[in-house]
Coordinates of C-alpha atoms in Angstrom, one line a residue:
Chain A
M642 CA 0.0 0.0 0.0
H643 CA 1.1 3.6 -0.4
V644 CA 0.8 6.3 2.2
V645 CA -0.7 9.7 1.3
E646 CA -1.1 12.6 3.7
V647 CA -4.2 14.7 2.9
N648 CA -5.0 18.0 4.5
D649 CA -8.3 19.0 2.9
P650 CA -11.5 17.1 3.9
R651 CA -13.0 18.1 0.5
D652 CA -10.2 16.2 -1.3
D653 CA -11.9 13.9 -3.9
R654 CA -9.7 11.0 -2.9
L655 CA -11.4 10.9 0.5
A656 CA -14.9 10.7 -1.1
D657 CA -15.5 7.1 0.2
Y658 CA -15.4 8.4 3.8
L659 CA -17.8 11.3 3.5
R660 CA -20.4 11.9 6.3
L661 CA -20.6 8.4 7.7
R662 CA -23.7 9.1 9.8
D663 CA -25.7 10.4 6.9
V664 CA -27.7 7.2 6.3
N665 CA -29.3 8.3 3.1
L666 CA -26.1 9.6 1.5
R667 CA -24.3 6.5 2.6
K668 CA -26.9 4.1 1.3
S669 CA -26.7 5.5 -2.2
L670 CA -23.0 6.2 -2.2
E671 CA -22.1 2.6 -1.1
A672 CA -24.6 1.0 -3.5
E673 CA -23.3 3.0 -6.4
H674 CA -19.7 2.4 -5.8
G675 CA -20.0 -1.2 -4.5
L676 CA -18.2 -0.5 -1.3
F677 CA -18.6 -0.9 2.5
M678 CA -16.9 0.7 5.4
A679 CA -15.2 -1.0 8.3
E680 CA -14.2 0.8 11.5
G681 CA -11.6 -0.2 14.1
E682 CA -8.6 -2.4 13.8
K683 CA -10.2 -5.6 14.9
V684 CA -13.1 -5.4 12.5
I685 CA -10.8 -4.4 9.6
R686 CA -8.5 -7.4 10.2
R687 CA -11.6 -9.7 10.2
A688 CA -12.7 -8.3 6.8
L689 CA -9.2 -8.9 5.5
R690 CA -9.1 -12.5 6.9
A691 CA -12.4 -13.2 5.3
G692 CA -10.9 -12.3 1.9
F693 CA -12.5 -8.8 1.3
L694 CA -10.3 -6.5 -0.8
P695 CA -9.6 -3.0 0.6
R696 CA -10.1 0.1 -1.6
S697 CA -8.2 2.3 0.8
L698 CA -7.5 2.9 4.5
L699 CA -7.9 6.1 6.5
L700 CA -5.8 6.6 9.6
T701 CA -5.6 9.6 11.9
E702 CA -2.2 11.0 12.6
R703 CA -2.3 9.6 16.2
R704 CA -3.0 6.1 14.8
R705 CA -0.8 6.3 11.8
N706 CA 1.1 3.2 12.9
A707 CA -2.0 1.0 13.4
L708 CA -2.2 -1.8 10.9
A709 CA 1.5 -1.3 9.9
D710 CA 1.8 -5.0 8.9
V711 CA -1.3 -4.7 6.7
V712 CA 0.1 -1.5 5.1
A713 CA 3.5 -3.2 4.5
S714 CA 2.1 -6.3 2.9
G715 CA -0.9 -4.9 1.0
A716 CA -1.2 -4.3 -2.7
D717 CA 0.8 -1.3 -3.9
D718 CA -2.2 0.4 -5.6
V719 CA -4.2 0.7 -2.3
A720 CA -3.9 4.1 -0.7
V721 CA -3.5 4.7 3.0
Y722 CA -4.7 8.2 3.8
I723 CA -3.3 9.9 6.8
V724 CA -5.3 12.8 8.1
S725 CA -5.4 15.0 11.2
E726 CA -8.1 14.5 13.8
D727 CA -9.7 17.7 12.7
V728 CA -9.8 16.7 9.0
A729 CA -11.2 13.3 10.0
K730 CA -14.0 15.0 12.0
L731 CA -14.9 17.4 9.2
L732 CA -14.9 14.5 6.7
V733 CA -16.8 11.7 8.5
G734 CA -18.9 14.0 10.7
F735 CA -17.9 12.9 14.2
D736 CA -14.9 12.4 16.4
L737 CA -13.0 9.4 15.0
H738 CA -11.8 8.1 18.4
R739 CA -10.6 4.8 17.0
G740 CA -8.7 6.6 14.3
V741 CA -8.9 3.7 11.9
L742 CA -11.3 3.2 9.0
A743 CA -11.2 1.2 5.8
A744 CA -13.3 1.2 2.6
F745 CA -13.7 -2.3 1.1
H746 CA -15.0 -3.6 -2.2
R747 CA -18.2 -5.6 -1.9
A748 CA -18.0 -9.1 -3.2
P749 CA -21.0 -10.4 -5.2
L750 CA -23.5 -12.1 -2.9
P751 CA -24.0 -15.8 -3.6
A752 CA -27.4 -16.8 -4.9
P753 CA -30.0 -18.0 -2.3
E754 CA -29.7 -21.5 -3.7
D755 CA -26.0 -21.6 -3.1
V756 CA -26.2 -20.8 0.6
L757 CA -28.9 -23.4 1.1
D758 CA -27.0 -26.3 -0.5
A759 CA -25.3 -27.7 2.5
A760 CA -27.4 -26.0 5.1
R761 CA -29.4 -27.7 7.8
S762 CA -30.2 -24.6 9.9
V763 CA -31.3 -21.4 8.2
V764 CA -32.6 -18.1 9.7
V765 CA -34.8 -16.0 7.4
L766 CA -35.2 -12.4 8.3
E767 CA -38.3 -10.8 6.9
D768 CA -38.1 -7.0 7.3
I769 CA -35.6 -6.3 10.0
V770 CA -35.0 -2.7 9.2
D771 CA -32.6 -1.6 11.9
H772 CA -28.9 -2.0 11.2
T773 CA -28.1 -2.6 14.9
N774 CA -30.6 -5.5 15.0
V775 CA -29.3 -7.0 11.8
G776 CA -25.7 -6.8 13.2
A777 CA -26.7 -8.4 16.5
I778 CA -28.6 -11.3 14.7
F779 CA -25.5 -12.0 12.5
R780 CA -23.2 -12.1 15.5
S781 CA -25.5 -14.6 17.4
A782 CA -26.1 -16.7 14.2
A783 CA -22.3 -16.9 13.4
G784 CA -21.3 -17.5 17.0
L785 CA -23.9 -20.2 17.6
G786 CA -23.4 -21.9 14.3
I787 CA -26.4 -21.2 12.1
D788 CA -25.5 -22.5 8.6
S789 CA -27.1 -19.7 6.5
I790 CA -29.1 -16.5 6.7
L791 CA -31.6 -15.5 4.1
L792 CA -32.7 -11.8 3.9
A793 CA -36.1 -10.6 2.5
P794 CA -35.7 -7.9 -0.1
R795 CA -36.4 -5.1 2.4
C796 CA -34.2 -6.2 5.2
A797 CA -31.4 -3.8 6.2
D798 CA -27.9 -4.2 4.8
P799 CA -25.5 -6.4 6.8
L800 CA -22.6 -4.6 5.3
Y801 CA -23.7 -1.1 6.5
R802 CA -21.1 0.3 8.9
R803 CA -23.4 0.1 11.9
S804 CA -24.4 -3.6 11.2
I805 CA -20.7 -4.5 10.8
K806 CA -19.7 -2.9 14.0
V807 CA -22.5 -4.4 16.1
S808 CA -21.8 -7.8 14.5
M809 CA -18.1 -7.5 15.4
G810 CA -17.4 -8.5 11.8
A811 CA -19.6 -11.7 11.9
V812 CA -21.2 -10.4 8.7
F813 CA -17.9 -11.3 7.0
T814 CA -17.9 -15.0 7.8
Q815 CA -21.6 -15.8 8.2
P816 CA -22.9 -17.3 4.9
Y817 CA -26.0 -15.3 3.7
S818 CA -27.9 -14.3 0.7
R819 CA -30.9 -12.1 -0.2
L820 CA -34.2 -13.2 -1.8
D821 CA -35.2 -11.1 -4.7
D822 CA -38.8 -12.2 -4.5
W823 CA -40.7 -11.7 -1.2
R824 CA -43.9 -13.3 -2.3
C825 CA -42.6 -16.7 -3.4
G826 CA -39.1 -16.7 -1.8
L827 CA -40.0 -19.3 0.8
G828 CA -40.8 -21.8 -2.0
L829 CA -37.0 -22.2 -2.4
L830 CA -36.8 -23.6 1.1
R831 CA -39.8 -25.8 0.8
E832 CA -38.5 -27.4 -2.5
R833 CA -35.4 -28.3 -0.6
G834 CA -37.3 -30.0 2.2
F835 CA -36.9 -27.4 4.9
T836 CA -39.5 -27.3 7.7
L837 CA -40.6 -23.7 8.1
L838 CA -41.0 -22.5 11.6
A839 CA -42.4 -19.0 12.2
L840 CA -41.4 -17.2 15.4
T841 CA -44.4 -15.4 16.9
P842 CA -45.4 -14.0 20.3
D843 CA -48.8 -15.9 19.9
A844 CA -49.4 -17.8 23.1
D845 CA -51.1 -20.6 21.2
A846 CA -48.0 -21.4 19.2
V847 CA -45.8 -24.4 20.0
P848 CA -42.8 -23.8 22.3
L849 CA -39.7 -23.6 20.1
D850 CA -37.9 -26.4 21.9
E851 CA -40.8 -28.8 21.5
A852 CA -41.1 -27.9 17.8
L853 CA -37.4 -28.7 17.3
A854 CA -37.6 -31.9 19.2
D855 CA -40.2 -33.3 16.8
G856 CA -38.7 -34.7 13.6
G857 CA -35.7 -36.9 13.0
P858 CA -32.0 -36.3 12.8
G859 CA -30.7 -34.7 9.7
R860 CA -33.8 -32.7 8.9
R861 CA -33.5 -29.2 7.7
V862 CA -35.2 -26.3 9.5
A863 CA -35.7 -22.7 8.5
L864 CA -36.7 -20.2 11.2
L865 CA -38.6 -17.1 10.1
L866 CA -38.1 -13.9 12.1
G867 CA -40.3 -10.9 11.4
S868 CA -39.7 -7.1 11.6
E869 CA -39.1 -5.3 14.9
G870 CA -42.5 -3.6 14.9
D871 CA -45.1 -5.8 13.4
G872 CA -43.5 -9.3 13.4
L873 CA -44.0 -11.6 10.4
S874 CA -46.4 -10.7 7.6
T875 CA -49.6 -12.7 7.3
R876 CA -48.3 -14.1 4.1
W877 CA -45.2 -15.6 5.6
L878 CA -47.0 -16.8 8.7
G879 CA -49.5 -18.5 6.4
Q880 CA -46.7 -20.2 4.4
A881 CA -44.9 -21.6 7.5
D882 CA -45.5 -25.2 8.7
R883 CA -46.1 -24.0 12.2
G884 CA -45.8 -21.0 14.5
V885 CA -43.3 -21.3 17.4
R886 CA -42.8 -19.2 20.4
I887 CA -40.3 -18.7 23.2
A888 CA -42.0 -19.6 26.5
M889 CA -42.7 -16.4 28.5
A890 CA -43.4 -16.1 32.2
G891 CA -45.8 -13.2 32.3
R892 CA -44.9 -10.7 35.0
D893 CA -46.1 -7.7 32.9
V894 CA -43.4 -8.4 30.3
D895 CA -44.9 -9.6 27.1
S896 CA -41.9 -9.8 24.8
L897 CA -38.2 -10.0 24.6
N898 CA -36.1 -7.5 22.6
V899 CA -35.0 -8.5 19.1
T900 CA -31.4 -9.3 20.1
A901 CA -32.5 -11.5 23.0
A902 CA -35.3 -13.3 21.1
S903 CA -33.1 -14.0 18.1
A904 CA -30.2 -15.2 20.2
I905 CA -32.5 -17.8 21.9
A906 CA -33.9 -18.7 18.6
C907 CA -30.5 -19.3 17.0
Y908 CA -29.3 -21.2 20.1
E909 CA -32.3 -23.6 19.9
L910 CA -32.1 -23.9 16.1
A911 CA -28.4 -24.7 16.1
R912 CA -28.8 -27.3 18.8
G913 CA -32.0 -28.8 17.3
T914 CA -30.3 -29.4 13.9
R915 CA -26.9 -30.5 15.1
G916 CA -25.4 -33.9 14.4
Chain B
M985 CA -53.4 15.4 40.9
H986 CA -53.2 19.1 40.2
V987 CA -52.1 20.7 37.0
V988 CA -49.6 23.5 37.0
E989 CA -48.3 25.4 33.9
V990 CA -44.6 26.4 34.2
N991 CA -42.8 28.7 31.8
D992 CA -39.3 28.9 33.2
P993 CA -37.0 25.9 32.9
R994 CA -35.1 27.2 36.0
D995 CA -38.3 27.0 38.1
D996 CA -37.3 25.0 41.3
R997 CA -40.4 22.9 41.1
L998 CA -39.0 21.3 37.9
A999 CA -35.7 20.3 39.6
D1000 CA -36.4 16.6 39.4
Y1001 CA -36.3 16.8 35.6
L1002 CA -33.0 18.7 35.2
R1003 CA -30.5 17.5 32.6
L1004 CA -31.5 13.9 32.2
R1005 CA -28.5 13.0 30.1
D1006 CA -26.0 14.3 32.6
V1007 CA -25.2 10.9 34.2
N1008 CA -23.1 12.3 37.0
L1009 CA -25.6 14.9 38.0
R1010 CA -28.5 12.4 37.8
K1011 CA -26.8 9.8 39.8
S1012 CA -26.2 12.1 42.8
L1013 CA -29.6 13.9 42.4
E1014 CA -31.6 10.7 42.2
A1015 CA -29.8 9.1 45.1
E1016 CA -30.1 12.2 47.3
H1017 CA -33.8 12.6 46.7
G1018 CA -34.7 8.9 46.5
L1019 CA -36.3 9.3 43.1
F1020 CA -36.3 7.7 39.7
M1021 CA -37.5 8.9 36.3
A1022 CA -39.8 7.1 33.9
E1023 CA -40.3 8.1 30.3
G1024 CA -43.2 7.4 28.0
E1025 CA -46.8 6.5 28.7
K1026 CA -46.4 2.7 28.7
V1027 CA -43.5 2.6 31.1
I1028 CA -45.1 5.1 33.4
R1029 CA -48.3 3.0 33.5
R1030 CA -46.2 -0.1 34.4
A1031 CA -44.5 1.8 37.3
L1032 CA -47.9 2.8 38.6
R1033 CA -49.3 -0.8 38.2
A1034 CA -46.3 -2.1 40.1
G1035 CA -47.2 0.2 43.0
F1036 CA -44.6 2.9 42.7
L1037 CA -45.8 6.3 44.0
P1038 CA -45.4 9.3 41.7
R1039 CA -43.7 12.5 42.9
S1040 CA -44.9 14.5 39.8
L1041 CA -45.6 14.2 36.1
L1042 CA -44.2 16.5 33.4
L1043 CA -46.1 16.7 30.1
T1044 CA -45.4 18.9 27.1
E1045 CA -48.3 21.0 25.8
R1046 CA -48.8 18.8 22.8
R1047 CA -49.2 15.7 25.1
R1048 CA -51.1 17.5 27.9
N1049 CA -54.0 15.0 27.6
A1050 CA -51.8 11.9 27.8
L1051 CA -52.4 10.0 31.0
A1052 CA -55.7 11.9 31.6
D1053 CA -57.1 9.0 33.6
V1054 CA -54.0 8.9 35.8
V1055 CA -54.2 12.6 36.4
A1056 CA -57.9 12.4 37.3
S1057 CA -57.6 9.6 39.7
G1058 CA -54.2 10.3 41.3
A1059 CA -53.5 11.9 44.8
D1060 CA -54.3 15.6 44.9
D1061 CA -50.9 16.6 46.2
V1062 CA -49.1 15.3 43.1
A1063 CA -48.3 18.0 40.6
V1064 CA -48.7 17.6 36.8
Y1065 CA -46.4 20.2 35.2
I1066 CA -47.3 21.3 31.7
V1067 CA -44.4 22.9 29.8
S1068 CA -43.8 24.0 26.2
E1069 CA -41.6 21.9 24.0
D1070 CA -38.9 24.6 24.3
V1071 CA -39.0 24.7 28.0
A1072 CA -38.9 20.9 28.1
K1073 CA -35.8 20.9 25.9
L1074 CA -34.0 23.5 28.0
L1075 CA -34.9 21.6 31.1
V1076 CA -34.1 18.0 30.3
G1077 CA -31.4 18.7 27.7
F1078 CA -32.9 17.1 24.6
D1079 CA -36.0 17.1 22.4
L1080 CA -38.7 15.3 24.5
H1081 CA -40.4 13.6 21.6
R1082 CA -42.6 11.4 23.7
G1083 CA -43.6 14.4 25.8
V1084 CA -44.3 12.4 28.9
L1085 CA -42.1 12.0 31.9
A1086 CA -42.7 11.1 35.6
A1087 CA -40.6 11.3 38.7
F1088 CA -41.3 8.5 41.2
H1089 CA -40.4 7.8 44.8
R1090 CA -38.0 4.8 45.1
A1091 CA -39.2 2.1 47.4
P1092 CA -36.7 0.5 49.8
L1093 CA -35.1 -2.5 48.2
P1094 CA -35.8 -5.9 49.9
A1095 CA -32.9 -7.5 51.6
P1096 CA -31.0 -10.2 49.6
E1097 CA -32.3 -12.8 51.9
D1098 CA -35.9 -11.8 51.2
V1099 CA -35.6 -12.2 47.4
L1100 CA -33.9 -15.6 47.8
D1101 CA -36.6 -17.1 50.1
A1102 CA -38.9 -18.7 47.5
A1103 CA -36.4 -18.5 44.6
R1104 CA -35.2 -21.5 42.6
S1105 CA -33.5 -19.6 39.8
V1106 CA -31.3 -16.6 40.5
V1107 CA -29.1 -14.5 38.2
V1108 CA -26.3 -12.7 40.0
L1109 CA -24.7 -9.7 38.1
E1110 CA -21.2 -9.0 39.2
D1111 CA -20.2 -5.6 37.7
I1112 CA -22.4 -4.9 34.8
V1113 CA -21.7 -1.2 34.5
D1114 CA -23.7 -0.2 31.5
H1115 CA -27.4 0.8 32.1
T1116 CA -28.4 -0.5 28.7
N1117 CA -27.1 -4.0 29.5
V1118 CA -28.7 -4.0 33.0
G1119 CA -32.0 -3.0 31.4
A1120 CA -31.8 -5.7 28.7
I1121 CA -30.9 -8.4 31.3
F1122 CA -33.9 -7.4 33.5
R1123 CA -36.2 -7.6 30.5
S1124 CA -35.0 -11.1 29.6
A1125 CA -35.0 -12.3 33.2
A1126 CA -38.6 -11.0 33.8
G1127 CA -39.9 -12.2 30.5
L1128 CA -38.4 -15.7 30.8
G1129 CA -39.3 -16.1 34.5
I1130 CA -36.1 -15.9 36.5
D1131 CA -37.2 -15.8 40.2
S1132 CA -34.7 -13.2 41.4
I1133 CA -31.7 -11.1 40.5
L1134 CA -28.9 -10.2 42.9
L1135 CA -26.6 -7.2 42.0
A1136 CA -23.0 -6.9 43.2
P1137 CA -22.3 -3.6 44.9
R1138 CA -20.9 -1.9 41.8
C1139 CA -23.5 -3.0 39.3
A1140 CA -25.3 -0.2 37.5
D1141 CA -28.7 1.0 38.8
P1142 CA -31.8 -0.8 37.4
L1143 CA -33.9 2.3 38.2
Y1144 CA -31.7 4.7 36.1
R1145 CA -33.8 6.2 33.3
R1146 CA -31.9 4.3 30.6
S1147 CA -32.1 0.9 32.3
I1148 CA -35.9 1.4 32.9
K1149 CA -36.4 2.3 29.2
V1150 CA -34.4 -0.6 27.8
S1151 CA -36.1 -3.0 30.2
M1152 CA -39.5 -1.7 29.1
G1153 CA -40.4 -1.4 32.8
A1154 CA -39.4 -5.0 33.7
V1155 CA -37.3 -3.5 36.5
F1156 CA -40.6 -2.7 38.3
T1157 CA -41.8 -6.2 38.5
Q1158 CA -38.6 -8.4 38.5
P1159 CA -37.7 -9.2 42.2
Y1160 CA -34.2 -8.1 42.9
S1161 CA -31.8 -6.9 45.6
R1162 CA -28.3 -5.7 46.0
L1163 CA -25.5 -7.3 47.9
D1164 CA -23.7 -4.9 50.2
D1165 CA -20.6 -7.2 50.4
W1166 CA -18.8 -8.3 47.3
R1167 CA -16.3 -10.5 49.0
C1168 CA -18.6 -12.8 50.9
G1169 CA -21.9 -12.1 49.2
L1170 CA -22.1 -15.5 47.5
G1171 CA -22.1 -17.2 50.9
L1172 CA -25.7 -16.2 51.2
L1173 CA -26.5 -18.4 48.2
R1174 CA -24.4 -21.3 49.3
E1175 CA -26.0 -21.3 52.8
R1176 CA -29.4 -21.7 51.1
G1177 CA -28.3 -24.6 49.0
F1178 CA -27.9 -22.9 45.7
T1179 CA -25.6 -24.5 43.1
L1180 CA -23.4 -21.7 41.8
L1181 CA -22.7 -21.7 38.0
A1182 CA -20.3 -19.2 36.6
L1183 CA -20.8 -18.2 33.0
T1184 CA -17.5 -18.0 31.2
P1185 CA -16.2 -18.0 27.6
D1186 CA -13.6 -20.7 28.6
A1187 CA -13.8 -23.5 26.1
D1188 CA -13.1 -26.0 28.9
A1189 CA -16.2 -25.1 30.8
V1190 CA -19.2 -27.4 30.8
P1191 CA -22.0 -26.5 28.3
L1192 CA -24.7 -24.7 30.2
D1193 CA -27.5 -27.1 29.2
E1194 CA -25.4 -30.1 30.4
A1195 CA -24.7 -28.4 33.7
L1196 CA -28.4 -27.7 34.2
A1197 CA -29.4 -31.2 33.2
D1198 CA -27.3 -32.6 36.1
G1199 CA -29.0 -32.6 39.4
G1200 CA -32.5 -33.4 40.5
P1201 CA -35.8 -31.5 40.3
G1202 CA -36.4 -28.8 42.8
R1203 CA -32.8 -27.8 43.1
R1204 CA -31.8 -24.2 43.4
V1205 CA -29.4 -22.6 40.9
A1206 CA -27.6 -19.3 40.8
L1207 CA -26.0 -18.2 37.6
L1208 CA -23.2 -15.7 37.9
L1209 CA -22.7 -13.2 35.0
G1210 CA -19.5 -11.0 34.9
S1211 CA -18.9 -7.5 33.7
E1212 CA -19.0 -6.5 30.0
G1213 CA -15.2 -6.1 29.7
D1214 CA -13.4 -8.6 31.9
G1215 CA -16.1 -11.1 32.8
L1216 CA -16.3 -12.6 36.3
S1217 CA -13.6 -11.8 38.9
T1218 CA -11.2 -14.5 39.8
R1219 CA -12.7 -14.5 43.3
W1220 CA -16.2 -15.2 42.1
L1221 CA -15.0 -17.7 39.6
G1222 CA -13.2 -19.5 42.4
Q1223 CA -16.3 -19.5 44.6
A1224 CA -18.5 -21.1 41.9
D1225 CA -19.3 -24.8 41.8
R1226 CA -18.4 -24.9 38.2
G1227 CA -17.8 -22.8 35.1
V1228 CA -20.4 -23.1 32.4
R1229 CA -20.4 -21.9 28.8
I1230 CA -22.7 -21.3 25.9
A1231 CA -21.6 -23.6 23.1
M1232 CA -20.0 -21.6 20.3
A1233 CA -19.4 -22.6 16.7
G1234 CA -16.2 -20.8 15.9
R1235 CA -16.4 -19.0 12.5
D1236 CA -14.1 -16.2 13.7
V1237 CA -16.7 -15.1 16.3
D1238 CA -15.6 -15.8 19.8
S1239 CA -18.3 -14.4 21.9
L1240 CA -21.9 -13.2 22.0
N1241 CA -23.0 -9.7 23.0
V1242 CA -24.2 -9.2 26.6
T1243 CA -27.8 -9.1 25.8
A1244 CA -27.6 -12.3 23.6
A1245 CA -25.6 -14.2 26.1
S1246 CA -27.7 -13.2 29.1
A1247 CA -30.9 -14.0 27.2
I1248 CA -29.7 -17.6 26.4
A1249 CA -28.5 -18.0 30.0
C1250 CA -31.8 -16.9 31.5
Y1251 CA -33.7 -19.1 29.0
E1252 CA -31.7 -22.2 30.0
L1253 CA -31.8 -21.4 33.7
A1254 CA -35.6 -20.8 33.8
R1255 CA -36.1 -24.1 31.9
G1256 CA -33.6 -26.0 34.0
T1257 CA -35.2 -25.0 37.3
R1258 CA -38.8 -25.3 36.3
G1259 CA -41.4 -27.6 37.9

């Protein structure tokens, strides 16, 4: 890699790093240029280990020696921009305490069929629209050993900076794909023999652990998780084989938060489809 | 209750509501006056249902009719302050979108002995210092049916505004107490026949579900959870009967986030000590 000091936050070479908290700008900029942003040394190293190619790095003066090994061994045509704390703040829009950012090239997503091939446990996210929730679900799924994640068309981007950060880089290693058809997307799973379980707060649904205990070894299970606000659509609920719930105790608490519920769901699903 | 319109954010009667995001100010102010703050209609109603006594309400003009039933039926000496959006912002330090706040009297916490009496499942938080994490753990524990929570002396306050909000009010109904002695606090549990399980990322520890499957029905289990950064102290780890872990799958993800791990832990503990 080659090191370049830049003093002007409006310098075109820094365009990848512009206004990182401006969600609308970032969504269009990252889609158009096929890039994603990683923040902090640990997460950047995970992206590199997972095989993603860097477009450039941006380090503040105070952290100019961070990632020295990466800078030394990386491809010559990749720039490492060194900027002052002030330039960094004007550029990205906040104090860059960690002082280490990288822009990466996105890789083409595999087709849904490809991530289902060898999978026994699949989590399907209908419309999780919050990047924090998507990141948290990926971290739990990867940590607990869910084989694949499928995203509905309107689900938030796992490679958005906030998702990456919350996932601690799990989005780089967790196999996933995105359905391009919401209406009929679940057909793919059914054709491959997956049992479709729909997570719901409905007190009449079967407890998750009971539903997973039914059925022989080696079967394939897809667990459908709905959006933060409204849960699963009527359409997807209707297409599922059965509704499942996490047993609740009452006590004037009627639900778990998305991170908690998805962690328990992934934990049971990984256990229920193992070996 | 009686309604009072106030136009000056410096009015002494509004002192309970000052600078809600100033953590240091709030900690000393709330301790000194024995109060806590609840935000939003749903959470305020949960505090009232749980039997907490309001000191006052604060409504913005736009939301002056929120909680009308509470205002009509509440004790006469409780004030309902109506303020403009601008006064609210100057007073609390941010845009009060929900427009509904309440200050409540704290009730004395029960002694640790008292919340252990009938308990079979207990979660013990060593030094969880983040209010968001404390709130999330309370929500999971209450939702999943953990009998009691014990807090170490340095654990964050469940009745801090942020904890309450993240818990969705579960802190009002979940039985809990605080140990006043960190060194010997676990002795209380041992005297009462609790098995002490320490949650750890250590790959040599026993999987949580296996540890809970050992041992007969009706036994009492306390699960120890350590701080966000460093986990459990050596002292508490040493006092536990055994270390337990949540089975991880590898994939370059070595841990779950606190909310995810504690949700799974509460889920297994509630199931493992049930009926």
